[in-house]
């Protein structure tokens, strides 16, 4: 009897220890793993139109200032949670305290589209799951713009990961690719060649391109949204948008007011940034939404 009890006790201690050890070993491997990503050849433009495109991509479509803070000078406390750790968002400016002072074109490309830092290691908390879809021309326009932003002095401390960050790295592997905002480098296909961006215009193809870059991370790949607060609502024609006109859709994004009379909760929906999408871009997104299957998630039992 006594032996059996001791055996059970040993199991009770050994199993969690083993699981903990495995999570630790897996996360340690992923944190230390060095990605060897071949540099793509990019031509960095210098003309006014490309720089303006770069600014629009940085500020509106890529939302870099939302995480990298005022004038992209970095945020020491981007994420600071006891036991999970402190993950600052880098100072991107060309000041000597910023990564812009040392970054090569290849470094920028890897950080933005692959979620991999200048040391070859996976970045945490970046939005490369969305940004991986940037075309060569668009990522080049972003890099061009980053080179003309004013330098800003701001020392950013190094990343520190707590013990509780480790299970999240494992969870990140289980997230759908489009929603992996923990360690996107884990799930991105680093060897896929980038299709050219569809020509900007009011077309389904360009609408899809914009949606992949700006909406899918919250509204999910099928745009059917999720059930948690902060996960976007259903924006297919199976939801409220089935009753909206194009004008009402544009109005909703521009003003934050829906035809149902609701105000969008701007804590979760970045309407203040997205209202700067151009009318043509919103028309393209609207066309794309019309072209995809409606999702009727609310009525599905058990969800
Ligand atoms: C969702 C928040 C978020 C968005 C949006 C975002 N970043 Fe970041 N970025 C971060 C965080 C957090 C880090 C630091 C990650 C780390 O240290 O593991 C980072 C790091 C970086 C780095 C430094 C990599 C290194 O070598 O240390 C670069 C460069 C970068 N981001 C560029 C950009 C650009 C350009 C954009 C817009 C196109 C952008 N980021 C959008 C959160 C974000
Ligand atoms: C950071 C997450 C996030 C991103 C990115 C995002 N949304 Fe949202 N969106 C939300 C959330 C959360 C809501 C629900 C807001 C509320 O509860 O008021 C929402 C609501 C909406 C609604 C209102 C739906 C309704 O039935 O009232 C529309 C339309 C919408 N989003 C369109 C878009 C489009 C188009 C994009 C891309 C250009 C986008 N969103 C990007 C999070 C996001």
CSV table of C-alpha atoms and ligand atoms in Angstrom, one decimal:
chain,number,residue,atom,x,y,z
A,1,UNK,CA,0.0,0.0,0.0
A,2,UNK,CA,2.7,2.4,1.2
A,3,UNK,CA,4.8,1.6,-1.9
A,4,UNK,CA,1.8,2.3,-4.2
A,5,UNK,CA,1.2,5.7,-2.5
A,6,UNK,CA,4.9,6.5,-2.9
A,7,UNK,CA,4.8,5.5,-6.5
A,8,UNK,CA,1.8,7.8,-7.1
A,9,UNK,CA,3.5,10.6,-5.3
A,10,UNK,CA,6.6,10.1,-7.4
A,11,UNK,CA,4.5,10.2,-10.6
A,12,UNK,CA,2.7,13.4,-9.4
A,13,UNK,CA,6.0,15.1,-9.0
A,14,UNK,CA,7.7,13.6,-12.0
A,15,UNK,CA,5.0,14.2,-14.7
A,16,UNK,CA,4.7,18.0,-14.2
A,17,UNK,CA,8.5,18.3,-13.9
A,18,UNK,CA,8.9,16.4,-17.1
A,19,UNK,CA,6.3,18.6,-18.9
A,20,UNK,CA,7.9,21.7,-17.5
A,21,UNK,CA,11.3,20.5,-18.6
A,22,UNK,CA,10.0,19.8,-22.1
A,23,UNK,CA,8.4,23.3,-22.4
A,24,UNK,CA,11.6,24.9,-21.2
A,25,UNK,CA,13.7,22.9,-23.6
A,26,UNK,CA,11.4,23.6,-26.6
A,27,UNK,CA,11.2,27.4,-25.8
A,28,UNK,CA,15.0,27.6,-25.2
A,29,UNK,CA,15.6,26.0,-28.6
A,30,UNK,CA,13.2,28.4,-30.3
A,31,UNK,CA,14.7,31.5,-28.5
A,32,UNK,CA,18.3,30.5,-29.4
A,33,UNK,CA,17.7,29.2,-32.9
A,34,UNK,CA,19.4,31.3,-35.5
A,35,UNK,CA,17.5,31.7,-38.8
A,36,UNK,CA,19.7,31.7,-41.9
A,37,UNK,CA,17.5,33.6,-44.3
A,38,UNK,CA,18.9,34.4,-47.7
A,39,UNK,CA,18.9,38.1,-48.4
A,40,UNK,CA,16.6,39.1,-51.3
A,41,UNK,CA,17.8,41.8,-53.7
A,42,UNK,CA,15.8,44.9,-53.2
A,43,UNK,CA,16.1,48.3,-54.9
A,44,UNK,CA,15.5,51.0,-52.4
A,45,UNK,CA,13.8,53.9,-54.1
A,46,UNK,CA,14.3,57.6,-53.4
A,47,UNK,CA,11.6,59.3,-55.4
A,48,UNK,CA,8.9,61.4,-53.6
A,49,UNK,CA,6.0,59.0,-54.6
A,50,UNK,CA,7.8,56.0,-53.1
A,51,UNK,CA,8.6,57.8,-49.9
A,52,UNK,CA,5.0,58.9,-49.6
A,53,UNK,CA,4.0,55.3,-50.2
A,54,UNK,CA,6.5,54.2,-47.5
A,55,UNK,CA,5.0,56.7,-45.0
A,56,UNK,CA,1.5,55.4,-45.7
A,57,UNK,CA,2.6,51.8,-45.3
A,58,UNK,CA,4.4,52.5,-42.1
A,59,UNK,CA,1.8,54.7,-40.4
A,60,UNK,CA,-1.5,53.4,-41.7
A,61,UNK,CA,-1.2,49.9,-43.2
A,62,UNK,CA,1.7,48.5,-41.1
A,63,UNK,CA,0.8,50.4,-38.0
A,64,UNK,CA,4.4,50.6,-36.9
A,65,UNK,CA,3.9,53.6,-34.6
A,66,UNK,CA,1.2,51.8,-32.6
A,67,UNK,CA,3.9,49.5,-31.2
A,68,UNK,CA,7.1,51.5,-31.8
A,69,UNK,CA,5.7,54.7,-30.3
A,70,UNK,CA,6.0,58.4,-30.8
A,71,UNK,CA,8.1,59.1,-33.9
A,72,UNK,CA,9.1,55.4,-33.9
A,73,UNK,CA,11.5,56.1,-31.1
A,74,UNK,CA,10.6,52.8,-29.4
A,75,UNK,CA,8.7,51.8,-26.3
A,76,UNK,CA,10.6,50.3,-23.4
A,77,UNK,CA,7.4,48.9,-21.9
A,78,UNK,CA,5.7,47.6,-25.0
A,79,UNK,CA,5.0,44.5,-22.9
A,80,UNK,CA,6.0,44.4,-19.3
A,81,UNK,CA,4.2,41.8,-17.2
A,82,UNK,CA,5.6,40.2,-14.0
A,83,UNK,CA,6.9,36.6,-14.7
A,84,UNK,CA,6.3,37.0,-18.4
A,85,UNK,CA,9.0,39.6,-18.8
A,86,UNK,CA,9.8,42.8,-20.5
A,87,UNK,CA,9.6,43.0,-24.3
A,88,UNK,CA,10.5,46.5,-25.5
A,89,UNK,CA,9.7,47.7,-29.0
A,90,UNK,CA,12.9,48.9,-30.7
A,91,UNK,CA,13.9,52.5,-31.4
A,92,UNK,CA,13.7,52.4,-35.3
A,93,UNK,CA,15.3,55.8,-35.9
A,94,UNK,CA,18.7,56.4,-37.3
A,95,UNK,CA,20.0,57.8,-34.0
A,96,UNK,CA,22.8,55.8,-32.5
A,97,UNK,CA,20.4,54.6,-29.8
A,98,UNK,CA,18.1,53.3,-32.6
A,99,UNK,CA,18.4,50.2,-34.9
A,100,UNK,CA,18.2,52.5,-37.9
A,101,UNK,CA,21.8,53.6,-37.4
A,102,UNK,CA,23.1,50.1,-38.0
A,103,UNK,CA,20.5,48.3,-40.0
A,104,UNK,CA,21.2,47.1,-43.6
A,105,UNK,CA,18.5,46.6,-46.2
A,106,UNK,CA,18.6,42.9,-45.5
A,107,UNK,CA,18.2,43.4,-41.7
A,108,UNK,CA,15.1,45.6,-42.3
A,109,UNK,CA,13.6,43.0,-44.7
A,110,UNK,CA,14.2,40.2,-42.3
A,111,UNK,CA,12.8,42.0,-39.3
A,112,UNK,CA,9.7,43.2,-41.1
A,113,UNK,CA,8.7,40.2,-43.3
A,114,UNK,CA,10.3,37.3,-41.4
A,115,UNK,CA,10.1,38.4,-37.7
A,116,UNK,CA,13.8,37.8,-37.3
A,117,UNK,CA,16.1,40.3,-35.6
A,118,UNK,CA,19.6,41.5,-36.8
A,119,UNK,CA,21.2,38.7,-34.7
A,120,UNK,CA,19.2,36.1,-36.7
A,121,UNK,CA,16.9,35.2,-33.7
A,122,UNK,CA,13.1,35.1,-33.7
A,123,UNK,CA,11.5,38.4,-32.5
A,124,UNK,CA,8.6,38.2,-30.1
A,125,UNK,CA,5.4,40.3,-30.2
A,126,UNK,CA,5.9,41.5,-33.8
A,127,UNK,CA,3.3,41.6,-36.6
A,128,UNK,CA,5.3,39.8,-39.3
A,129,UNK,CA,2.5,37.2,-39.8
A,130,UNK,CA,0.7,40.1,-41.5
A,131,UNK,CA,3.7,42.0,-42.8
A,132,UNK,CA,5.2,38.8,-44.5
A,133,UNK,CA,2.7,39.6,-47.3
A,134,UNK,CA,4.3,42.9,-48.2
A,135,UNK,CA,5.6,42.8,-51.8
A,136,UNK,CA,9.2,43.6,-52.6
A,137,UNK,CA,8.2,47.0,-53.9
A,138,UNK,CA,6.3,47.9,-50.7
A,139,UNK,CA,8.9,46.6,-48.3
A,140,UNK,CA,11.4,48.6,-50.2
A,141,UNK,CA,9.3,51.7,-49.9
A,142,UNK,CA,9.1,51.2,-46.1
A,143,UNK,CA,12.9,50.8,-45.9
A,144,UNK,CA,13.3,54.0,-48.0
A,145,UNK,CA,11.0,55.9,-45.6
A,146,UNK,CA,12.7,54.5,-42.5
A,147,UNK,CA,15.9,56.1,-43.8
A,148,UNK,CA,14.5,59.6,-43.8
A,149,UNK,CA,12.8,59.7,-40.5
A,150,UNK,CA,14.4,62.0,-38.0
A,151,UNK,CA,16.8,60.5,-35.5
A,152,UNK,CA,15.4,60.3,-31.9
A,153,UNK,CA,17.5,59.6,-28.9
A,154,UNK,CA,16.0,56.9,-26.8
A,155,UNK,CA,17.9,54.1,-25.1
A,156,UNK,CA,15.9,50.8,-25.2
A,157,UNK,CA,16.7,48.1,-22.7
A,158,UNK,CA,17.3,44.5,-24.0
A,159,UNK,CA,14.5,42.0,-24.0
A,160,UNK,CA,14.1,39.9,-20.8
A,161,UNK,CA,11.9,36.8,-20.8
A,162,UNK,CA,10.4,35.5,-17.6
A,163,UNK,CA,9.6,31.8,-16.9
A,164,UNK,CA,5.9,32.3,-17.8
A,165,UNK,CA,6.8,33.5,-21.3
A,166,UNK,CA,7.9,30.0,-22.2
A,167,UNK,CA,4.5,28.2,-22.5
A,168,UNK,CA,3.4,31.1,-24.8
A,169,UNK,CA,6.1,30.1,-27.2
A,170,UNK,CA,4.7,26.6,-27.3
A,171,UNK,CA,1.2,28.0,-27.7
A,172,UNK,CA,2.4,30.2,-30.6
A,173,UNK,CA,3.1,27.0,-32.6
A,174,UNK,CA,-0.6,26.0,-32.3
A,175,UNK,CA,-2.0,29.4,-33.4
A,176,UNK,CA,-3.3,29.7,-37.0
A,177,UNK,CA,-0.5,31.3,-39.0
A,178,UNK,CA,-2.4,34.6,-39.7
A,179,UNK,CA,-2.9,35.2,-36.0
A,180,UNK,CA,0.5,34.3,-34.7
A,181,UNK,CA,1.5,37.5,-32.9
A,182,UNK,CA,3.8,35.7,-30.4
A,183,UNK,CA,6.7,34.4,-32.4
A,184,UNK,CA,5.7,34.7,-36.1
A,185,UNK,CA,9.2,33.4,-37.2
A,186,UNK,CA,8.1,30.0,-36.1
A,187,UNK,CA,5.3,29.7,-38.7
A,188,UNK,CA,6.4,31.9,-41.6
A,189,UNK,CA,7.7,30.1,-44.7
A,190,UNK,CA,11.0,31.9,-44.9
A,191,UNK,CA,11.8,30.5,-48.3
A,192,UNK,CA,8.6,31.5,-50.1
A,193,UNK,CA,9.2,33.9,-52.9
A,194,UNK,CA,7.1,37.0,-52.8
A,195,UNK,CA,4.5,37.5,-55.4
A,196,UNK,CA,4.4,41.1,-56.8
A,197,UNK,CA,1.8,43.3,-55.2
A,198,UNK,CA,-1.3,43.7,-57.3
A,199,UNK,CA,-1.4,47.2,-58.8
A,200,UNK,CA,-3.1,49.6,-56.4
A,201,UNK,CA,-6.6,50.2,-57.6
A,202,UNK,CA,-10.2,49.3,-56.9
A,203,UNK,CA,-9.9,45.6,-57.5
A,204,UNK,CA,-10.6,42.4,-55.6
A,205,UNK,CA,-6.9,41.5,-55.8
A,206,UNK,CA,-5.7,44.7,-54.3
A,207,UNK,CA,-8.4,44.6,-51.6
A,208,UNK,CA,-7.3,41.1,-50.7
A,209,UNK,CA,-3.7,42.3,-50.4
A,210,UNK,CA,-4.7,45.1,-48.1
A,211,UNK,CA,-6.9,42.8,-46.0
A,212,UNK,CA,-4.0,40.4,-45.5
A,213,UNK,CA,-1.8,43.2,-44.3
A,214,UNK,CA,-4.3,45.1,-42.1
A,215,UNK,CA,-7.4,43.2,-41.1
A,216,UNK,CA,-6.7,39.5,-40.9
A,217,UNK,CA,-4.7,39.6,-37.7
A,218,UNK,CA,-7.8,40.5,-35.8
A,219,UNK,CA,-10.7,39.5,-38.0
A,220,UNK,CA,-9.1,36.1,-38.9
A,221,UNK,CA,-8.3,34.6,-42.2
A,222,UNK,CA,-12.0,34.1,-43.2
A,223,UNK,CA,-12.9,37.6,-41.8
A,224,UNK,CA,-15.5,35.8,-39.6
A,225,UNK,CA,-14.0,37.3,-36.4
A,226,UNK,CA,-13.7,35.7,-33.0
A,227,UNK,CA,-15.7,35.5,-29.8
A,228,UNK,CA,-13.3,37.2,-27.4
A,229,UNK,CA,-13.3,41.0,-26.9
A,230,UNK,CA,-10.5,42.4,-29.0
A,231,UNK,CA,-10.9,39.7,-31.7
A,232,UNK,CA,-12.6,41.4,-34.6
A,233,UNK,CA,-16.2,41.0,-35.4
A,234,UNK,CA,-17.6,39.1,-38.4
A,235,UNK,CA,-16.9,41.5,-41.3
A,236,UNK,CA,-18.1,39.2,-44.0
A,237,UNK,CA,-21.5,39.6,-45.6
A,238,UNK,CA,-22.8,36.9,-43.2
A,239,UNK,CA,-22.6,39.6,-40.4
A,240,UNK,CA,-23.9,43.1,-40.2
A,241,UNK,CA,-22.0,44.0,-43.4
A,242,UNK,CA,-24.5,42.0,-45.4
A,243,UNK,CA,-26.9,44.9,-44.8
A,244,UNK,CA,-24.4,47.7,-45.4
A,245,UNK,CA,-23.7,49.7,-48.6
A,246,UNK,CA,-20.2,50.6,-49.8
A,247,UNK,CA,-20.9,54.2,-48.6
A,248,UNK,CA,-21.9,53.0,-45.2
A,249,UNK,CA,-18.8,50.8,-44.9
A,250,UNK,CA,-16.5,53.7,-45.8
A,251,UNK,CA,-18.4,56.0,-43.4
A,252,UNK,CA,-18.0,53.4,-40.6
A,253,UNK,CA,-14.2,53.2,-41.0
A,254,UNK,CA,-13.8,56.9,-41.5
A,255,UNK,CA,-16.0,58.0,-38.5
A,256,UNK,CA,-16.2,55.0,-36.3
A,257,UNK,CA,-20.0,54.9,-36.5
A,258,UNK,CA,-21.8,51.9,-37.9
A,259,UNK,CA,-25.2,52.1,-39.8
A,260,UNK,CA,-26.7,50.3,-36.7
A,261,UNK,CA,-25.7,53.4,-34.7
A,262,UNK,CA,-22.9,51.7,-32.8
A,263,UNK,CA,-19.6,53.4,-32.1
A,264,UNK,CA,-16.7,51.2,-32.8
A,265,UNK,CA,-14.7,50.3,-29.7
A,266,UNK,CA,-11.5,52.0,-30.5
A,267,UNK,CA,-9.6,50.3,-27.7
A,268,UNK,CA,-9.8,47.2,-29.9
A,269,UNK,CA,-10.5,48.4,-33.4
A,270,UNK,CA,-7.7,50.7,-34.6
A,271,UNK,CA,-10.2,53.0,-36.4
A,272,UNK,CA,-8.1,56.1,-35.6
A,273,UNK,CA,-5.3,54.6,-37.8
A,274,UNK,CA,-7.5,52.9,-40.4
A,275,UNK,CA,-9.6,56.0,-41.1
A,276,UNK,CA,-6.5,57.2,-43.0
A,277,UNK,CA,-6.9,54.4,-45.6
A,278,UNK,CA,-7.7,56.1,-48.8
A,279,UNK,CA,-11.2,56.0,-50.2
A,280,UNK,CA,-9.9,53.8,-53.1
A,281,UNK,CA,-8.3,51.4,-50.7
A,282,UNK,CA,-11.5,51.1,-48.7
A,283,UNK,CA,-13.4,50.5,-52.0
A,284,UNK,CA,-11.0,47.7,-52.9
A,285,UNK,CA,-11.4,46.2,-49.4
A,286,UNK,CA,-15.2,46.4,-49.8
A,287,UNK,CA,-15.0,44.7,-53.2
A,288,UNK,CA,-12.9,41.9,-51.7
A,289,UNK,CA,-15.4,41.4,-48.8
A,290,UNK,CA,-18.2,41.1,-51.4
A,291,UNK,CA,-16.2,38.4,-53.2
A,292,UNK,CA,-15.6,36.0,-50.3
A,293,UNK,CA,-18.0,33.5,-48.8
A,294,UNK,CA,-20.2,34.9,-46.0
A,295,UNK,CA,-19.5,33.5,-42.5
A,296,UNK,CA,-22.4,33.0,-40.2
A,297,UNK,CA,-20.5,32.2,-37.1
A,298,UNK,CA,-22.9,33.5,-34.4
A,299,UNK,CA,-25.5,31.0,-35.3
A,300,UNK,CA,-23.3,28.0,-35.3
A,301,UNK,CA,-24.1,25.8,-32.3
A,302,UNK,CA,-21.4,25.4,-29.7
A,303,UNK,CA,-19.2,28.4,-30.8
B,1,LIG,C1,2.3,44.6,-32.9
B,1,LIG,C2,3.4,45.5,-32.5
B,1,LIG,C3,4.4,45.8,-33.6
B,1,LIG,C4,4.1,46.3,-34.9
B,1,LIG,C5,2.8,46.7,-35.5
B,1,LIG,C6,5.4,46.5,-35.4
B,1,LIG,N1,6.4,46.1,-34.6
B,1,LIG,FE1,8.4,46.1,-34.9
B,1,LIG,N2,8.8,45.3,-33.1
B,1,LIG,C7,7.8,45.0,-32.1
B,1,LIG,C8,8.4,44.5,-31.0
B,1,LIG,C9,7.7,44.1,-29.7
B,1,LIG,C10,9.8,44.4,-31.2
B,1,LIG,C11,10.9,43.8,-30.3
B,1,LIG,C12,10.8,42.3,-30.4
B,1,LIG,C13,11.9,41.5,-29.7
B,1,LIG,O1,12.8,42.2,-29.1
B,1,LIG,O2,11.8,40.3,-29.6
B,1,LIG,C14,10.0,44.9,-32.6
B,1,LIG,C15,11.2,44.9,-33.3
B,1,LIG,C16,11.4,45.5,-34.5
B,1,LIG,C17,12.7,45.7,-35.1
B,1,LIG,C18,14.0,45.4,-34.5
B,1,LIG,C19,14.5,44.0,-34.7
B,1,LIG,C20,15.9,43.7,-34.0
B,1,LIG,O3,16.8,43.4,-34.7
B,1,LIG,O4,15.9,43.9,-32.8
B,1,LIG,C21,12.5,46.3,-36.3
B,1,LIG,C22,13.5,46.7,-37.3
B,1,LIG,C23,11.0,46.5,-36.4
B,1,LIG,N3,10.4,46.0,-35.3
B,1,LIG,C24,10.4,47.2,-37.5
B,1,LIG,C25,9.1,47.4,-37.6
B,1,LIG,C26,8.4,48.1,-38.7
B,1,LIG,C27,9.2,48.7,-39.9
B,1,LIG,C28,7.1,48.0,-38.5
B,1,LIG,C29,6.0,48.5,-39.4
B,1,LIG,C30,6.0,48.1,-40.8
B,1,LIG,C31,6.9,47.3,-37.3
B,1,LIG,N4,8.1,46.9,-36.7
B,1,LIG,C32,5.6,47.0,-36.7
B,1,LIG,C33,6.4,45.3,-32.3
B,1,LIG,C34,5.8,45.7,-33.4
B,2,LIG,C1,-6.3,45.2,-33.8
B,2,LIG,C2,-7.4,44.5,-34.2
B,2,LIG,C3,-8.2,44.9,-35.5
B,2,LIG,C4,-7.8,45.3,-36.7
B,2,LIG,C5,-6.3,45.3,-37.2
B,2,LIG,C6,-9.0,45.5,-37.5
B,2,LIG,N1,-10.1,45.4,-36.8
B,2,LIG,FE1,-12.0,45.8,-37.4
B,2,LIG,N2,-12.7,45.4,-35.5
B,2,LIG,C7,-11.9,45.0,-34.5
B,2,LIG,C8,-12.7,44.8,-33.3
B,2,LIG,C9,-12.3,44.3,-31.9
B,2,LIG,C10,-14.0,45.1,-33.7
B,2,LIG,C11,-15.3,45.2,-32.8
B,2,LIG,C12,-15.3,46.6,-32.3
B,2,LIG,C13,-16.4,46.9,-31.3
B,2,LIG,O1,-16.7,46.0,-30.5
B,2,LIG,O2,-16.9,48.0,-31.3
B,2,LIG,C14,-14.0,45.5,-35.1
B,2,LIG,C15,-15.0,45.9,-35.8
B,2,LIG,C16,-15.0,46.2,-37.2
B,2,LIG,C17,-16.1,46.6,-37.9
B,2,LIG,C18,-17.6,46.8,-37.5
B,2,LIG,C19,-18.4,45.5,-37.7
B,2,LIG,C20,-19.8,45.6,-37.2
B,2,LIG,O3,-20.6,44.7,-37.5
B,2,LIG,O4,-20.1,46.6,-36.6
B,2,LIG,C21,-15.7,46.8,-39.2
B,2,LIG,C22,-16.5,47.2,-40.5
B,2,LIG,C23,-14.3,46.5,-39.2
B,2,LIG,N3,-13.9,46.2,-38.0
B,2,LIG,C24,-13.5,46.5,-40.4
B,2,LIG,C25,-12.1,46.3,-40.3
B,2,LIG,C26,-11.3,46.4,-41.5
B,2,LIG,C27,-11.8,46.6,-42.9
B,2,LIG,C28,-10.0,46.2,-41.1
B,2,LIG,C29,-8.7,46.3,-41.9
B,2,LIG,C30,-8.6,47.4,-42.8
B,2,LIG,C31,-10.0,46.0,-39.7
B,2,LIG,N4,-11.3,46.1,-39.2
B,2,LIG,C32,-8.9,45.9,-38.9
B,2,LIG,C33,-10.5,44.7,-34.4
B,2,LIG,C34,-9.7,45.0,-35.5
